[in-house]
Amino acid sequence: MVAVQVLLMNYFLLGLHNGQHLSNDVLIPELVMEVGCPYGCAQCTPINGCLACKPPFFLILQREGARQTASCTRSCPAGFYKLKRNKKRGFCAKCKLRGCSECSTRHYCSVCKVGLVRHAGRCRKRCPADTLLSARTPGLCLPAPTPAPDLAGNEIAVGNSSWPWGSRPPTSTALTNTTSVTTLRPTKRRKKKKRRKEKHKDRQRRRRRKHKATRLRNRRRKERRRRRFRKNKERRRKKMSTTANTTTTTTTMAPGS
């Protein structure tokens, strides 16, 4: 029985190392089961427990004295991180970074042990040069801010109360009173805004010219129609007068003949 257990564990560890599932022809057929396994387990044995997990479960090894078993879990415990060999197979690997209690990947530590600080995913005794401890996240080293030059030419010490105006930063009034304030160049956003305004004004000018031209055209057309109407009216009046004259002449000539 002990020999069978050792043989199964050897093949199990070999499968983990090579990133392949254990085949049924390697293991003893009567020991490998697919029905009746725990929840999330694809293949299991009564001796060593689970051999393969269903997604999204992860395989984790547990040691009970001389016996080593495996089970499936959704989230890895503290000191382990999730590792996937392929889309269907993943297991919980132990974090081996020095001074780290929780890892997010193999080379990145997320939580360090007590008394250590974290910088760039590694645990250290103290923060390196040009870094400061974070006020929001305890035990995290962040890059120190560089001193920003003032508009008047004085350097302002960040994170310190050595301002030239006292313990508070200078206000806008103090900056405007200085004589050596340099005029800043217009930014790209201001330039774009100015171009948009100019384009909008050009469009409005074009529209006004167009409306003015259409109004003039319509006015001229109306004047032409009025002139035609008046001419036609005069022609009709003349025609009516000529016809009336001809009829009167014919009536006067008839009785005398």
Coordinates of N, CA, C and O in Angstrom, one line a residue, residues 11 48 69 77 83 104 128 202 204 207 224 244 256:
Y11 N 4.0 10.2 -9.9 CA 3.4 10.5 -11.1 C 2.6 11.8 -11.0 O 2.6 12.6 -12.0
N48 N -4.8 9.8 -2.6 CA -4.2 11.1 -2.8 C -5.2 12.2 -3.0 O -4.8 13.3 -3.2
T69 N -1.8 14.9 0.2 CA -3.1 14.9 -0.5 C -3.3 16.2 -1.2 O -2.6 17.2 -1.0
P77 N -5.0 30.1 -0.3 CA -4.8 30.6 1.1 C -3.6 31.6 1.2 O -2.9 31.8 0.2
L83 N -1.5 30.1 -10.0 CA -0.7 29.9 -11.2 C -1.4 29.1 -12.2 O -1.9 28.0 -11.8
S104 N 1.2 38.1 -5.3 CA 0.2 38.2 -6.4 C 0.7 37.4 -7.6 O -0.1 36.8 -8.3
P128 N 14.6 52.6 0.1 CA 15.8 53.0 -0.6 C 15.9 54.5 -0.7 O 14.9 55.2 -0.3
D202 N -16.0 83.1 -38.9 CA -16.0 83.0 -40.4 C -17.3 82.4 -40.9 O -17.8 82.9 -41.9
Q204 N -20.2 82.4 -39.5 CA -21.3 83.4 -39.3 C -21.3 84.5 -40.4 O -22.3 84.9 -40.9
R207 N -22.5 83.1 -43.7 CA -24.0 83.0 -43.7 C -24.7 84.3 -43.8 O -25.7 84.4 -44.6
R224 N -39.0 93.0 -60.6 CA -39.2 92.6 -62.0 C -40.7 92.2 -62.3 O -41.3 92.6 -63.3
A244 N -62.5 100.3 -78.1 CA -63.6 101.2 -77.9 C -63.7 102.3 -79.0 O -64.8 102.6 -79.5
G256 N -75.1 107.8 -91.3 CA -74.9 108.8 -92.3 C -74.9 108.2 -93.7 O -75.2 108.8 -94.7

